[in-house]
Amino acid sequence: MSATAARRRPAASGPDSRPAPRRRPPRGRSRRPVRRPYRRAVVRRRLIAIMIMLVVTAVVCTVWFTPALGVREVEVRGAVHLTGDQVREAAAVEPGTPLVRVDVHAVDARVRELPRVAGVHVERLLPGTLRLTVDERDPVAMIISPDGAHLVDATAKDYATVTSPPSGLPELRVGPDALAAAVGVITQLPEALRREVLIVTADTPSDVRVTLSAGREARWGSSADTPRKAAVLEVLMTRKGTVFDVSSPELPTVS
């Protein structure tokens, strides 16, 4: 029998003629090429996470605990009668204090303690400026006393005393309980009528009297319904008379 015929002859059947099982490659050799890149990626991710944490920690420490971003300047805006130094002294912000740690609410409260300050807006401006925008009180009337002219604002607050009475402000001659009512009348008057007011007198909140220019007087009563009373008074002032009673705007009188 030739060698070719021997190769073509089918294998013998029987219990001992089963094909040999295929050998699997060793597990260690097949997994090594997969594990190494995976481990390298994990190590890289961990290193990146650690670096990010270190950077964030450094930034937080720099911002919160060092003077690198500390207060270098306290800028004051809006002050007219107050000086910038007066506002800065009231704010009491220590130079070098980390800007993010400045308690803006506490600064606001301290600056508002200045009698002339009606309000203040506190801003943090990087890298190291704290800006204070001040809103000063505006006088609407004055109280003349031996120590000078006391300025009163629209909230009926006596906030400052000056030596010479300012021109154009009406004088208040009122009792302590009637101060708010008298100021309430003044602030609700139209601008043209307000310029005519010289003196506001009141012993109680319900008996406000307004002395006008040219020897005229308006009996106002309480501060209630002031806009309507003012409109009625403007009509009455076109008539002859010196005393205008608008305490009851439905039944005004002229005498």
C-alpha positions as a printed Julia matrix, in Angstrom:
255×3 Matrix{Float64}:
   0.0     0.0    0.0
   1.31    3.27  -0.97
   1.8     6.18   1.46
  -0.94    8.16  -0.3
  -3.5     5.45   0.23
  -2.56    5.15   3.83
  -3.18    8.84   4.4
  -6.63    8.69   2.77
  -7.82    5.65   4.71
 -10.32    6.65   7.42
  -9.28    6.21  10.97
 -10.28    3.06  12.7
 -13.39    3.15  14.86
 -13.53    1.89  18.39
 -13.11    3.03  21.96
  -9.44    3.77  21.48
  -9.85    5.67  18.24
 -11.26    9.02  19.63
  -9.6    12.2   18.39
  -7.17   13.76  20.8
  -8.63   16.78  22.64
  -7.36   20.22  21.65
  -5.04   21.81  24.07
  -6.01   25.23  25.47
  -3.28   27.77  25.84
  -2.16   28.39  29.4
  -4.34   30.94  31.17
  -1.48   33.02  32.39
  -0.07   33.57  28.93
  -3.44   34.61  27.39
  -4.37   37.22  30.1
  -1.09   39.04  30.52
  -1.43   41.16  27.36
  -4.95   42.25  28.56
  -4.16   42.94  32.23
  -1.13   45.16  31.73
  -2.88   47.96  29.73
  -5.85   47.83  32.14
  -3.6    48.22  35.17
  -1.77   51.1   33.53
  -5.07   52.91  32.83
  -6.17   52.46  36.45
  -2.86   53.83  37.72
  -3.13   56.83  35.38
  -6.67   57.61  36.54
  -5.63   57.41  40.16
  -2.65   59.67  39.6
  -4.85   62.21  37.79
  -7.4    62.13  40.63
  -4.66   62.66  43.21
  -3.21   65.57  41.22
  -6.65   67.2   40.93
  -7.21   66.84  44.67
  -3.81   68.39  45.39
  -4.52   71.32  43.06
  -7.96   71.92  44.57
  -6.52   71.72  48.09
  -3.78   74.2   47.18
  -6.31   76.62  45.67
  -8.64   76.39  48.69
  -5.78   76.93  51.12
  -4.51   79.89  49.09
  -7.94   81.53  48.91
  -9.08   80.87  52.48
  -5.97   80.9   54.61
  -3.35   83.11  52.97
  -3.2    86.84  52.11
  -2.54   86.05  48.44
  -6.16   87.0   47.68
  -6.56   89.15  50.76
  -8.06   92.62  51.09
  -5.63   95.16  49.7
  -8.05   98.05  49.19
 -11.38   99.13  50.67
 -12.98  101.25  47.95
 -15.7   103.7   49.03
 -18.28  105.08  46.6
 -21.33  107.3   47.04
 -20.07  109.21  50.07
 -20.85  112.94  49.9
 -20.75  114.37  53.4
 -18.88  111.41  54.86
 -15.24  110.84  54.02
 -13.86  107.57  52.73
 -11.76  107.21  55.87
 -14.85  107.5   58.06
 -16.56  104.72  56.14
 -13.46  102.51  56.15
 -13.04  103.02  59.88
 -16.63  101.98  60.49
 -16.25   98.94  58.2
 -13.26   97.78  60.3
 -11.85   95.36  57.73
  -8.31   94.24  58.54
  -5.92   94.52  55.55
  -4.82   91.11  54.31
  -7.98   89.34  55.44
  -8.81   86.69  52.81
 -11.43   88.28  50.6
 -13.78   85.29  50.64
 -13.75   85.25  54.44
 -14.93   88.86  54.81
 -18.36   88.83  56.48
 -20.22   91.24  54.19
 -23.29   91.24  56.45
 -21.21   92.29  59.45
 -19.51   95.01  57.39
 -22.91   96.23  56.21
 -24.2    96.4   59.8
 -21.14   98.3   61.05
 -21.29  100.89  58.27
 -25.03  101.41  58.82
 -24.25  102.47  62.37
 -23.01  105.77  60.94
 -25.97  108.15  61.42
 -25.69  109.6   57.92
 -25.82  106.18  56.22
 -29.22  104.98  55.0
 -27.82  101.89  53.28
 -24.65  100.3   51.92
 -23.86   97.66  49.31
 -20.76   95.51  49.95
 -19.01   93.76  47.04
 -15.96   91.5   46.81
 -13.84   92.2   43.71
 -10.94   89.88  42.91
  -8.07   89.9   43.4
  -8.16   92.08  46.53
 -10.75   94.9   46.56
 -13.71   95.32  48.88
 -16.12   97.93  47.45
 -18.54   99.81  49.71
 -21.26  101.79  47.91
 -22.85  104.12  50.44
 -26.33  105.65  50.28
 -26.4   108.76  52.47
 -29.57  110.14  54.02
 -31.24  113.16  52.43
 -32.84  115.77  54.71
 -36.5   116.67  54.19
 -36.84  119.01  57.18
 -34.93  120.4   60.14
 -35.42  121.06  63.83
 -33.84  124.26  65.14
 -32.31  123.93  68.61
 -29.64  125.74  70.65
 -26.91  123.36  69.45
 -27.72  123.87  65.76
 -30.04  122.6   63.06
 -30.96  118.9   63.35
 -31.46  117.3   59.96
 -34.4   114.9   59.62
 -34.81  112.43  56.75
 -37.89  110.82  55.2
 -37.97  108.14  57.9
 -38.25  110.87  60.6
 -34.73  110.11  61.81
 -32.74  112.96  63.35
 -29.38  111.94  61.89
 -27.06  114.97  61.89
 -26.59  118.43  63.38
 -25.17  121.36  61.42
 -24.24  124.84  62.57
 -26.09  126.81  59.89
 -29.67  125.89  58.87
 -29.72  124.73  55.22
 -31.79  126.86  52.88
 -34.92  125.4   51.37
 -35.75  123.01  54.2
 -38.98  123.47  56.18
 -38.69  123.8   59.94
 -40.4   121.32  62.26
 -41.97  122.55  65.49
 -43.46  119.34  66.72
 -43.68  117.17  69.79
 -41.87  113.8   69.86
 -45.09  111.88  69.17
 -46.0   114.07  66.2
 -42.64  113.97  64.4
 -43.5   111.03  62.13
 -46.89  112.54  61.19
 -45.34  115.9   60.29
 -42.64  114.27  58.16
 -45.29  112.08  56.51
 -47.15  115.2   55.37
 -44.01  116.85  53.97
 -42.84  113.8   52.02
 -46.23  113.27  50.35
 -46.66  116.82  49.1
 -46.14  117.6   45.4
 -42.81  119.27  44.73
 -44.38  122.62  43.78
 -46.4   122.74  47.01
 -43.5   121.52  49.12
 -41.46  124.55  48.06
 -44.15  126.76  49.63
 -43.83  125.11  53.07
 -41.93  127.13  55.7
 -42.93  125.55  59.02
 -44.82  122.44  60.08
 -46.35  122.56  63.56
 -47.97  119.73  65.52
 -48.53  118.87  69.16
 -50.18  115.55  68.37
 -50.3   113.39  65.21
 -53.86  114.59  64.45
 -53.34  118.39  64.52
 -50.67  119.05  61.9
 -50.59  122.65  60.66
 -48.54  123.85  57.7
 -47.3   127.43  57.45
 -46.95  128.47  53.83
 -45.27  131.42  52.14
 -47.05  134.79  51.95
 -48.52  134.4   55.45
 -50.83  131.53  54.56
 -51.63  128.48  56.69
 -53.06  125.06  55.92
 -54.81  123.13  58.68
 -54.03  119.57  57.84
 -55.21  117.38  60.68
 -53.58  113.94  60.49
 -51.21  112.71  57.77
 -53.89  110.37  56.45
 -55.09  111.0   52.87
 -52.36  113.59  52.34
 -52.25  113.34  48.51
 -55.97  114.12  48.3
 -55.68  116.97  50.8
 -52.79  118.4   48.78
 -54.88  118.32  45.59
 -57.74  120.12  47.36
 -55.34  122.68  48.83
 -53.93  123.55  45.41
 -57.46  124.4   44.25
 -58.25  126.4   47.4
 -55.08  128.45  47.06
 -56.47  129.97  43.86
 -59.05  131.75  46.02
 -58.59  134.69  48.34
 -57.83  133.77  51.92
 -55.05  133.03  54.39
 -56.3   129.94  56.24
 -57.14  126.8   54.29
 -58.66  123.92  56.23
 -58.3   120.6   54.45
 -58.44  118.39  57.5
 -61.7   117.07  56.05
 -61.04  117.13  52.29
 -64.72  116.48  51.57
 -65.63  119.77  53.32
 -62.66  122.17  52.89
 -62.95  125.8   54.0
 -61.17  129.08  53.26
 -61.05  132.06  55.6
